[in-house]
Coordinates of C-alpha atoms in Angstrom, one line a residue:
Chain A
X1 CA -30.1 35.4 4.2
X2 CA -30.9 32.2 5.9
X3 CA -28.5 29.3 6.4
X4 CA -29.6 27.2 3.5
X5 CA -29.4 30.1 1.0
X6 CA -26.0 31.1 2.4
X7 CA -24.7 27.6 2.0
X8 CA -25.9 27.4 -1.5
X9 CA -23.9 30.5 -2.3
X10 CA -20.6 28.9 -1.3
X11 CA -21.4 25.4 -2.6
X12 CA -19.3 26.0 -5.7
X13 CA -16.3 26.9 -3.6
X14 CA -16.5 23.7 -1.5
X15 CA -17.6 20.9 -3.8
X16 CA -16.8 18.3 -1.2
X17 CA -19.5 19.6 1.2
X18 CA -23.1 18.6 1.3
X19 CA -23.1 15.4 3.4
X20 CA -23.4 15.0 7.1
X21 CA -19.6 14.7 7.3
X22 CA -16.7 15.3 4.9
X23 CA -14.6 12.5 3.5
X24 CA -10.8 12.7 3.4
X25 CA -9.6 9.4 2.0
X26 CA -11.1 6.8 4.3
X27 CA -11.4 9.3 7.1
X28 CA -14.6 11.2 7.8
X29 CA -14.7 14.4 9.8
X30 CA -17.4 16.8 10.9
X31 CA -17.7 20.0 13.0
X32 CA -20.7 21.5 14.8
X33 CA -21.3 24.5 17.1
X34 CA -24.0 24.6 19.7
X35 CA -24.8 27.3 22.2
X36 CA -27.0 28.1 25.1
X37 CA -29.5 30.4 23.5
X38 CA -30.6 28.2 20.6
X39 CA -29.6 24.6 21.6
X40 CA -29.9 24.1 25.3
X41 CA -33.1 24.8 27.2
X42 CA -32.9 26.0 30.8
X43 CA -32.3 22.9 33.0
X44 CA -29.9 21.2 30.6
X45 CA -26.9 20.1 32.7
X46 CA -23.3 20.6 31.6
X47 CA -23.0 16.8 31.6
X48 CA -25.9 16.5 29.1
X49 CA -24.4 19.4 27.0
X50 CA -21.1 17.6 26.7
X51 CA -22.9 14.3 25.8
X52 CA -25.3 15.9 23.3
X53 CA -22.8 18.2 21.6
X54 CA -20.3 15.5 21.0
X55 CA -23.1 13.1 20.3
X56 CA -24.4 15.3 17.4
X57 CA -21.0 15.1 15.8
X58 CA -20.8 11.3 16.3
X59 CA -24.2 11.1 14.7
X60 CA -22.9 12.8 11.6
X61 CA -20.1 10.3 11.4
X62 CA -22.7 7.5 11.8
X63 CA -24.7 9.0 9.0
X64 CA -21.8 8.4 6.6
X65 CA -21.7 4.7 7.6
X66 CA -18.4 5.2 9.3
X67 CA -17.1 3.8 12.5
X68 CA -16.5 6.6 14.9
X69 CA -12.9 6.6 16.2
X70 CA -12.8 9.8 18.3
X71 CA -13.9 13.2 19.1
X72 CA -12.6 16.6 20.4
X73 CA -14.5 19.6 21.7
X74 CA -14.0 23.3 22.5
X75 CA -15.6 24.5 25.7
X76 CA -16.4 28.2 25.4
X77 CA -17.7 29.9 28.5
X78 CA -17.6 33.2 30.4
X79 CA -15.7 31.5 33.2
X80 CA -14.1 28.1 33.7
X81 CA -16.0 26.8 36.6
X82 CA -14.1 23.6 37.3
X83 CA -17.2 21.5 38.3
X84 CA -19.0 22.6 35.1
X85 CA -16.0 21.9 32.9
X86 CA -15.5 18.5 34.5
X87 CA -19.2 17.6 34.0
X88 CA -19.0 18.6 30.4
X89 CA -15.9 16.5 29.8
X90 CA -17.5 13.5 31.5
X91 CA -20.5 13.8 29.2
X92 CA -18.3 14.1 26.2
X93 CA -16.2 11.1 27.3
X94 CA -19.3 9.0 28.2
X95 CA -21.0 9.4 24.8
X96 CA -17.8 8.5 23.1
X97 CA -17.5 5.4 25.2
X98 CA -21.1 4.5 24.4
X99 CA -20.2 4.1 20.7
X100 CA -16.7 2.8 21.1
X101 CA -14.9 6.0 20.3
X102 CA -12.2 7.9 22.2
X103 CA -12.6 11.4 23.6
X104 CA -9.2 12.9 23.1
X105 CA -9.6 16.4 24.4
X106 CA -10.0 19.8 23.0
X107 CA -9.6 23.4 24.0
X108 CA -11.1 26.1 26.1
X109 CA -12.3 29.5 24.9
X110 CA -13.4 32.6 26.8
X111 CA -16.9 33.4 25.3
X112 CA -19.7 35.7 26.4
X113 CA -22.3 32.9 25.9
X114 CA -21.7 29.2 26.7
X115 CA -20.7 27.8 23.3
X116 CA -19.3 24.5 22.3
X117 CA -17.7 23.3 19.1
X118 CA -17.3 19.6 18.5
X119 CA -15.6 17.4 16.0
X120 CA -15.9 13.7 15.5
X121 CA -13.7 11.6 13.3
X122 CA -14.5 8.2 11.8
X123 CA -13.1 5.6 9.4
X124 CA -14.9 3.8 6.5
X125 CA -14.2 1.9 3.4
X126 CA -17.8 2.1 2.3
X127 CA -19.0 5.7 2.9
X128 CA -22.6 6.4 2.3
X129 CA -23.7 9.8 0.8
X130 CA -27.0 11.5 0.4
X131 CA -27.0 11.0 -3.3
X132 CA -27.4 7.3 -4.1
X133 CA -31.1 6.6 -3.5
X134 CA -32.7 4.7 -6.4
X135 CA -36.5 4.4 -7.2
X136 CA -37.7 1.1 -5.7
X137 CA -35.4 1.3 -2.7
X138 CA -37.0 1.0 0.7
X139 CA -36.6 4.0 3.0
X140 CA -35.9 3.2 6.6
X141 CA -35.4 5.0 9.9
X142 CA -33.7 3.8 13.1
X143 CA -35.4 4.0 16.5
X144 CA -38.2 6.4 17.2
X145 CA -38.7 10.0 16.1
X146 CA -39.8 12.8 18.5
X147 CA -37.3 12.2 21.3
X148 CA -36.1 15.7 21.4
X149 CA -39.6 17.1 21.1
X150 CA -40.5 15.1 24.2
X151 CA -37.4 16.4 25.9
X152 CA -38.4 20.0 25.3
X153 CA -41.9 19.2 26.7
X154 CA -40.3 17.8 29.8
X155 CA -38.0 20.8 30.3
X156 CA -41.0 23.1 29.8
X157 CA -43.0 21.1 32.4
X158 CA -40.1 21.4 34.8
X159 CA -39.1 17.8 34.7
X160 CA -35.5 18.5 34.1
X161 CA -34.4 15.0 34.9
X162 CA -36.5 13.5 32.1
X163 CA -35.5 16.3 29.8
X164 CA -31.8 15.5 30.4
X165 CA -32.3 11.8 30.0
X166 CA -34.1 12.2 26.7
X167 CA -31.4 14.7 25.5
X168 CA -28.7 12.1 26.0
X169 CA -29.3 10.0 22.9
X170 CA -27.2 7.1 21.6
X171 CA -25.5 8.1 18.3
X172 CA -26.4 5.4 15.8
X173 CA -22.8 4.5 15.0
X174 CA -23.3 0.7 15.3
X175 CA -26.4 0.9 13.1
X176 CA -24.6 3.1 10.6
X177 CA -21.8 0.6 10.3
X178 CA -24.2 -2.3 9.8
X179 CA -26.2 -0.3 7.2
X180 CA -23.2 1.0 5.3
X181 CA -22.6 -2.0 3.0
X182 CA -26.2 -2.0 1.9
X183 CA -27.5 1.6 2.1
X184 CA -27.7 3.6 -1.1
X185 CA -28.2 7.0 0.7
X186 CA -28.1 8.0 4.3
X187 CA -28.2 11.1 6.6
X188 CA -29.3 11.7 10.2
X189 CA -32.7 13.2 11.2
X190 CA -31.3 16.3 12.9
X191 CA -33.4 18.6 10.8
X192 CA -36.5 16.4 11.2
X193 CA -37.7 13.6 9.0
X194 CA -39.6 15.8 6.6
X195 CA -36.6 17.9 5.8
X196 CA -34.3 14.9 5.7
X197 CA -36.5 13.3 3.0
X198 CA -36.4 16.5 1.0
X199 CA -32.6 16.7 1.3
X200 CA -32.2 13.1 0.3
X201 CA -34.6 13.6 -2.6
X202 CA -32.7 16.7 -3.8
X203 CA -29.2 15.0 -3.5
X204 CA -30.4 11.7 -5.1
X205 CA -32.8 13.4 -7.7
X206 CA -35.6 11.1 -6.6
X207 CA -38.8 11.2 -4.6
X208 CA -40.3 9.5 -1.5
X209 CA -43.6 7.9 -0.7
X210 CA -43.9 7.3 3.1
X211 CA -46.7 5.9 5.2
X212 CA -47.6 7.6 8.5
X213 CA -48.6 4.3 10.0
X214 CA -45.1 2.9 9.6
X215 CA -43.3 5.9 11.0
X216 CA -42.2 5.2 14.6
X217 CA -42.9 8.0 17.0
X218 CA -42.0 8.4 20.7
X219 CA -45.0 8.0 23.0
X220 CA -46.8 11.2 23.9
X221 CA -45.5 13.2 21.0
X222 CA -47.9 14.3 18.2
X223 CA -47.1 12.8 14.8
X224 CA -46.6 16.0 12.9
X225 CA -44.3 17.4 15.6
X226 CA -42.2 14.2 15.6
X227 CA -41.8 14.4 11.9
X228 CA -40.9 18.1 11.6
X229 CA -39.3 19.1 15.0
X230 CA -35.9 17.7 14.3
X231 CA -33.0 17.7 16.7
X232 CA -33.4 13.9 16.7
X233 CA -30.4 11.8 15.8
X234 CA -31.8 8.8 14.1
X235 CA -30.6 7.6 10.7
X236 CA -32.7 8.0 7.6
X237 CA -31.5 5.7 4.8
X238 CA -32.5 4.0 1.6
X239 CA -31.6 0.4 0.6
X240 CA -32.6 -2.2 -1.9
X241 CA -35.7 -4.1 -0.5
X242 CA -33.8 -7.3 -0.6
X243 CA -31.2 -5.9 1.8
X244 CA -33.7 -4.9 4.5
X245 CA -33.8 -8.5 5.9
X246 CA -30.1 -8.9 5.7
X247 CA -29.1 -5.9 7.8
X248 CA -28.8 -6.6 11.5
X249 CA -29.0 -3.4 13.5
X250 CA -28.8 -3.0 17.3
X251 CA -31.9 -0.8 17.2
X252 CA -35.2 -1.3 15.4
X253 CA -35.1 -0.4 11.8
X254 CA -38.5 0.6 10.4
X255 CA -39.3 0.5 6.7
X256 CA -41.5 3.7 6.3
X257 CA -42.0 3.7 2.6
X258 CA -40.2 3.6 -0.8
X259 CA -38.1 5.8 -3.1
X260 CA -40.0 7.1 -6.1
X261 CA -39.2 9.0 -9.2
X262 CA -40.1 12.4 -7.7
X263 CA -42.1 14.3 -5.1
X264 CA -42.0 13.7 -1.3
X265 CA -45.4 12.3 -0.2
X266 CA -46.9 11.2 3.1
X267 CA -49.9 9.0 2.7
X268 CA -50.2 10.1 -0.9
X269 CA -50.2 13.9 -0.1
X270 CA -47.3 16.3 -0.6
X271 CA -45.1 16.5 2.6
X272 CA -43.9 20.1 3.0
X273 CA -40.2 20.8 3.4
X274 CA -40.6 22.0 7.0
X275 CA -38.2 21.3 9.8
X276 CA -35.5 22.6 12.0
X277 CA -33.2 25.2 10.5
X278 CA -30.0 25.1 12.4
Chain B
X1 CA -10.0 29.9 37.4
X2 CA -7.7 30.5 34.4
X3 CA -7.5 28.2 31.4
X4 CA -4.4 26.4 32.5
X5 CA -5.7 25.6 35.9
X6 CA -9.0 24.5 34.5
X7 CA -7.2 22.2 32.0
X8 CA -5.2 20.7 34.8
X9 CA -8.4 19.8 36.6
X10 CA -9.7 17.7 33.7
X11 CA -6.3 16.3 32.7
X12 CA -7.0 13.0 34.4
X13 CA -10.2 12.6 32.6
X14 CA -8.6 13.0 29.2
X15 CA -5.2 11.3 29.3
X16 CA -4.8 11.6 25.5
X17 CA -4.8 15.4 25.7
X18 CA -1.8 17.6 26.2
X19 CA -0.3 18.0 22.7
X20 CA -1.1 20.4 19.9
X21 CA -3.4 17.8 18.3
X22 CA -4.8 14.5 19.4
X23 CA -3.8 11.2 17.9
X24 CA -6.3 8.5 16.8
X25 CA -4.4 5.7 15.2
X26 CA -2.3 7.3 12.5
X27 CA -4.8 10.3 12.2
X28 CA -4.3 13.5 14.1
X29 CA -7.2 15.9 14.8
X30 CA -7.4 19.3 16.5
X31 CA -10.1 21.9 17.2
X32 CA -9.9 25.6 17.9
X33 CA -12.3 28.4 18.5
X34 CA -11.6 32.1 17.6
X35 CA -13.8 35.1 17.9
X36 CA -13.8 38.8 17.2
X37 CA -13.3 40.3 20.6
X38 CA -10.1 38.4 21.5
X39 CA -8.6 37.2 18.2
X40 CA -9.3 39.6 15.4
X41 CA -8.4 43.3 15.6
X42 CA -10.6 45.8 13.9
X43 CA -9.5 45.8 10.2
X44 CA -9.1 42.0 9.9
X45 CA -10.9 41.0 6.8
X46 CA -13.2 37.9 6.6
X47 CA -10.8 36.4 4.1
X48 CA -7.9 36.8 6.6
X49 CA -10.1 35.4 9.4
X50 CA -10.9 32.3 7.3
X51 CA -7.2 31.9 6.4
X52 CA -5.9 32.5 10.0
X53 CA -8.5 30.4 11.8
X54 CA -8.0 27.3 9.6
X55 CA -4.3 28.0 9.5
X56 CA -4.1 27.8 13.3
X57 CA -5.6 24.3 13.2
X58 CA -3.3 23.3 10.3
X59 CA -0.4 24.6 12.5
X60 CA -1.4 22.2 15.3
X61 CA -1.4 19.3 12.8
X62 CA 2.1 20.5 11.6
X63 CA 3.3 20.5 15.2
X64 CA 2.6 16.8 15.5
X65 CA 4.8 16.2 12.4
X66 CA 1.7 15.1 10.5
X67 CA 0.8 15.8 6.9
X68 CA -2.4 17.9 6.8
X69 CA -5.1 16.2 4.8
X70 CA -8.0 18.5 5.3
X71 CA -10.0 21.0 7.4
X72 CA -13.5 22.0 8.2
X73 CA -14.9 25.1 9.9
X74 CA -18.0 26.6 11.5
X75 CA -18.8 30.1 10.6
X76 CA -20.8 31.7 13.4
X77 CA -22.2 35.2 12.8
X78 CA -25.2 37.3 13.7
X79 CA -26.1 37.3 10.0
X80 CA -25.0 35.3 7.0
X81 CA -23.9 38.1 4.7
X82 CA -23.0 36.2 1.6
X83 CA -20.0 38.3 0.6
X84 CA -18.5 37.9 4.0
X85 CA -19.2 34.2 4.1
X86 CA -17.7 33.7 0.7
X87 CA -14.6 35.7 1.7
X88 CA -14.2 33.5 4.8
X89 CA -14.5 30.3 2.8
X90 CA -12.0 31.5 0.2
X91 CA -9.5 32.2 3.0
X92 CA -10.1 28.8 4.5
X93 CA -9.7 27.2 1.1
X94 CA -6.6 29.1 0.2
X95 CA -4.7 28.3 3.4
X96 CA -5.5 24.6 2.9
X97 CA -4.3 24.8 -0.7
X98 CA -1.1 26.5 0.5
X99 CA -0.2 23.4 2.5
X100 CA -1.6 20.7 0.2
X101 CA -4.7 20.0 2.3
X102 CA -8.4 20.1 1.2
X103 CA -11.0 22.4 2.6
X104 CA -14.1 20.2 2.8
X105 CA -16.7 22.5 4.3
X106 CA -18.3 22.9 7.6
X107 CA -21.3 24.5 9.1
X108 CA -23.0 27.8 9.9
X109 CA -24.2 28.9 13.3
X110 CA -26.2 31.9 14.4
X111 CA -24.0 33.6 17.0
X112 CA -24.2 37.0 18.7
X113 CA -20.5 37.6 18.1
X114 CA -18.5 36.5 15.1
X115 CA -17.1 33.1 16.2
X116 CA -15.4 30.5 14.2
X117 CA -14.4 26.9 15.1
X118 CA -12.0 25.1 13.0
X119 CA -10.7 21.5 12.8
X120 CA -7.8 20.2 10.8
X121 CA -7.0 16.5 10.2
X122 CA -3.6 15.0 9.3
X123 CA -1.9 11.7 8.9
X124 CA 1.4 10.5 10.3
X125 CA 3.3 7.3 11.0
X126 CA 5.8 9.2 13.1
X127 CA 3.9 11.6 15.4
X128 CA 6.0 13.9 17.5
X129 CA 4.8 14.8 21.0
X130 CA 5.9 17.5 23.5
X131 CA 7.4 14.9 25.8
X132 CA 10.5 13.4 24.1
X133 CA 13.2 16.1 24.4
X134 CA 16.5 14.8 25.8
X135 CA 19.3 16.7 27.4
X136 CA 21.9 17.4 24.7
X137 CA 19.3 17.8 21.9
X138 CA 19.4 21.0 19.9
X139 CA 16.4 23.3 20.2
X140 CA 15.3 24.8 17.0
X141 CA 12.6 27.2 15.6
X142 CA 11.3 27.7 12.1
X143 CA 11.0 31.1 10.4
X144 CA 11.0 34.3 12.5
X145 CA 9.2 35.2 15.7
X146 CA 7.1 38.3 16.2
X147 CA 5.0 38.2 13.0
X148 CA 1.7 38.6 14.8
X149 CA 3.1 41.3 17.1
X150 CA 4.1 43.2 14.0
X151 CA 0.6 42.6 12.6
X152 CA -1.0 44.1 15.7
X153 CA 1.3 47.1 15.4
X154 CA 0.2 47.5 11.8
X155 CA -3.5 47.3 12.6
X156 CA -3.1 49.8 15.4
X157 CA -1.2 52.2 13.1
X158 CA -4.1 51.9 10.6
X159 CA -2.1 49.9 8.0
X160 CA -4.8 47.2 7.6
X161 CA -3.3 45.8 4.4
X162 CA 0.0 45.1 6.1
X163 CA -1.8 43.7 9.2
X164 CA -3.8 41.4 7.1
X165 CA -0.8 40.3 5.1
X166 CA 1.1 39.4 8.3
X167 CA -1.9 37.6 9.8
X168 CA -2.0 35.2 6.8
X169 CA 0.8 33.0 7.8
X170 CA 1.9 29.8 6.1
X171 CA 1.3 26.8 8.5
X172 CA 4.6 24.9 8.8
X173 CA 3.2 21.6 7.5
X174 CA 6.0 20.9 5.1
X175 CA 8.6 21.7 7.7
X176 CA 6.8 19.6 10.3
X177 CA 6.8 16.6 8.0
X178 CA 10.5 17.1 7.2
X179 CA 11.3 17.3 11.0
X180 CA 9.1 14.4 12.1
X181 CA 11.5 11.6 11.6
X182 CA 14.2 13.4 13.6
X183 CA 12.4 15.6 16.1
X184 CA 12.3 14.3 19.7
X185 CA 9.7 16.9 20.8
X186 CA 7.7 19.6 19.0
X187 CA 4.9 22.1 19.4
X188 CA 4.0 25.4 17.7
X189 CA 4.8 28.8 19.1
X190 CA 1.2 30.0 19.4
X191 CA 1.6 30.8 23.1
X192 CA 4.9 32.5 22.5
X193 CA 8.4 31.0 22.5
X194 CA 8.9 31.5 26.3
X195 CA 5.8 29.6 27.2
X196 CA 6.4 27.0 24.5
X197 CA 9.8 26.2 26.0
X198 CA 8.3 26.0 29.5
X199 CA 5.6 23.6 28.2
X200 CA 8.1 21.4 26.4
X201 CA 10.3 21.4 29.5
X202 CA 7.4 20.3 31.7
X203 CA 6.2 17.6 29.2
X204 CA 9.7 16.3 28.6
X205 CA 11.0 16.8 32.2
X206 CA 14.0 18.8 31.0
X207 CA 15.3 22.3 30.8
X208 CA 16.4 24.7 28.0
X209 CA 19.3 27.0 27.6
X210 CA 18.7 29.4 24.7
X211 CA 20.8 32.2 23.2
X212 CA 19.1 35.5 22.4
X213 CA 21.5 36.2 19.5
X214 CA 20.3 33.0 17.8
X215 CA 16.6 33.7 18.1
X216 CA 15.2 35.0 14.8
X217 CA 13.0 38.0 15.2
X218 CA 10.9 39.8 12.6
X219 CA 12.4 43.2 11.8
X220 CA 10.9 46.1 13.8
X221 CA 9.7 44.0 16.7
X222 CA 11.3 44.3 20.1
X223 CA 13.0 41.0 21.2
X224 CA 11.1 40.5 24.4
X225 CA 7.8 41.1 22.7
X226 CA 8.7 38.6 19.9
X227 CA 9.5 36.0 22.5
X228 CA 6.4 36.4 24.7
X229 CA 3.7 37.8 22.5
X230 CA 2.7 34.5 20.9
X231 CA 0.0 34.1 18.3
X232 CA 2.8 33.1 16.0
X233 CA 2.7 29.8 14.3
X234 CA 6.3 28.7 14.0
X235 CA 7.4 25.3 15.1
X236 CA 9.6 24.9 18.2
X237 CA 11.3 21.5 18.3
X238 CA 14.2 19.5 19.7
X239 CA 16.4 17.1 17.8
X240 CA 19.7 15.3 18.2
X241 CA 22.5 17.7 17.1
X242 CA 23.6 15.2 14.4
X243 CA 20.1 15.4 12.8
X244 CA 20.2 19.2 12.4
X245 CA 22.3 19.1 9.2
X246 CA 20.2 16.2 7.8
X247 CA 16.8 17.9 8.0
X248 CA 15.8 19.8 4.9
X249 CA 13.1 22.3 5.6
X250 CA 11.4 24.7 3.2
X251 CA 11.9 27.6 5.7
X252 CA 15.0 28.5 7.7
X253 CA 15.5 26.4 10.8
X254 CA 17.5 28.2 13.5
X255 CA 19.3 26.4 16.3
X256 CA 18.6 28.6 19.3
X257 CA 20.1 26.6 22.1
X258 CA 20.2 23.2 23.7
X259 CA 18.1 20.9 26.0
X260 CA 19.4 20.8 29.5
X261 CA 18.6 18.8 32.7
X262 CA 16.4 21.5 34.1
X263 CA 15.4 25.2 34.2
X264 CA 14.5 27.4 31.2
X265 CA 17.3 30.0 30.7
X266 CA 17.9 32.8 28.2
X267 CA 21.5 33.9 28.0
X268 CA 22.1 32.1 31.3
X269 CA 19.3 33.9 33.2
X270 CA 15.9 32.3 34.1
X271 CA 13.3 33.0 31.3
X272 CA 9.9 33.6 33.0
X273 CA 6.9 31.5 31.9
X274 CA 5.2 34.5 30.3
X275 CA 3.1 34.4 27.2
X276 CA -0.2 34.4 25.6
X277 CA -3.0 32.7 27.5
X278 CA -5.6 31.6 25.1

């Protein structure tokens, strides 16, 4: 049974689940697990791992429109090499600093494979869910897609420095907070834009019509790969067209299309629900 | 390098760490990772694993004197057997319900060994740290020690039902909230009472003198084992003697000794810093 089918099975047990992070009053919380085999190509440094793992959780907080307040992490490894641990913690701390959050520690665990679990916490009075998109809304994306695909290419080509640089993304916390009062639905692009649109469509009971010419892609990455590869941490959101001009984000916000009554279409053709299955 | 030495190395990088949970404003947050090989004896059900893993995080929130508001978990397994996943989620949900918290979901991960990461979140205006014990304070413990040692004995003897029952403890959230306005220092007993006393002594720069006759031990478990085995989730705390009578906890609170100027002693003899190293 794959992840999505398994999650559907327990959905009734956990009605609060289904967004990038969970809401507890005005606090949002999220948890993720990453490990060597599936998430970190050879050449990824421990510093980058700490940054990226905690960054992924901060991105989930951003996707709720919440301001990230802090994060914690578990460092699971076969041995506790002090230099490796210190590098991981520095990465975790630096990505928190980048978005104005505090890294407040965590735990160690003795695991066969390098494994990290991360939690980020945020605060918001105006949480944004996946479920509020309305036909006529504009659909927007922050930054450029394909950054992680480019990183994988760099790692494969042996350019570990560039791979690590690209892997250390800035979680879109500032943009999420700026978008929150306006956005009708939001999530991050960690499963790829195509899958994100399908998930928003399902949660909001709507469709999307997007235009390939408007979708911002990292230089050197093929369009289709940028749209389906995933592991990027940009925000995908919907907002009333009149709000687009009012929002001031610290990164470019591209209008890539519009919310429709049903169906997810790219340049008028059905866009398959393909992407990264975590 | 063992866990404690490794943590000491990064202590300067994360000054906020060092208690059972981290404080972010009036929110507390904690993260833990547990896995088959080290944490769950053969015979532990997925339901019990969900209960116990989330319970361990709720206990960390309780140890800060905070009211637990919610929890999330990652379920990492080689395959997503839907019955096993559902049992885990039911256990996670039920332990949250037991303490008035909400289980709000989490994530799945594809791991070689069954691994779970759990986070609990709580709220408090009066957080209790490990560092406030003062000579003359009473040192107290909730409930009975040795419950997990008894569970291990039951699993080894093939009485899996009793082992599972004992493994599903009640996190001391209610007691922690009741103690918070009075307690000068607090932590849970997950590393064993002996180690907890040493950790409180180090954080508070004090000593302890405890009396074996006053230490409550689960029937059938040898005293020394109950005091050092750990993996129990009772609260160990200090409070002014005058407060002891004023606190109303939902479980028995035993005064087991007093805070002193230095040295950790049991019946007048040095109590070694022995316990469970996670």
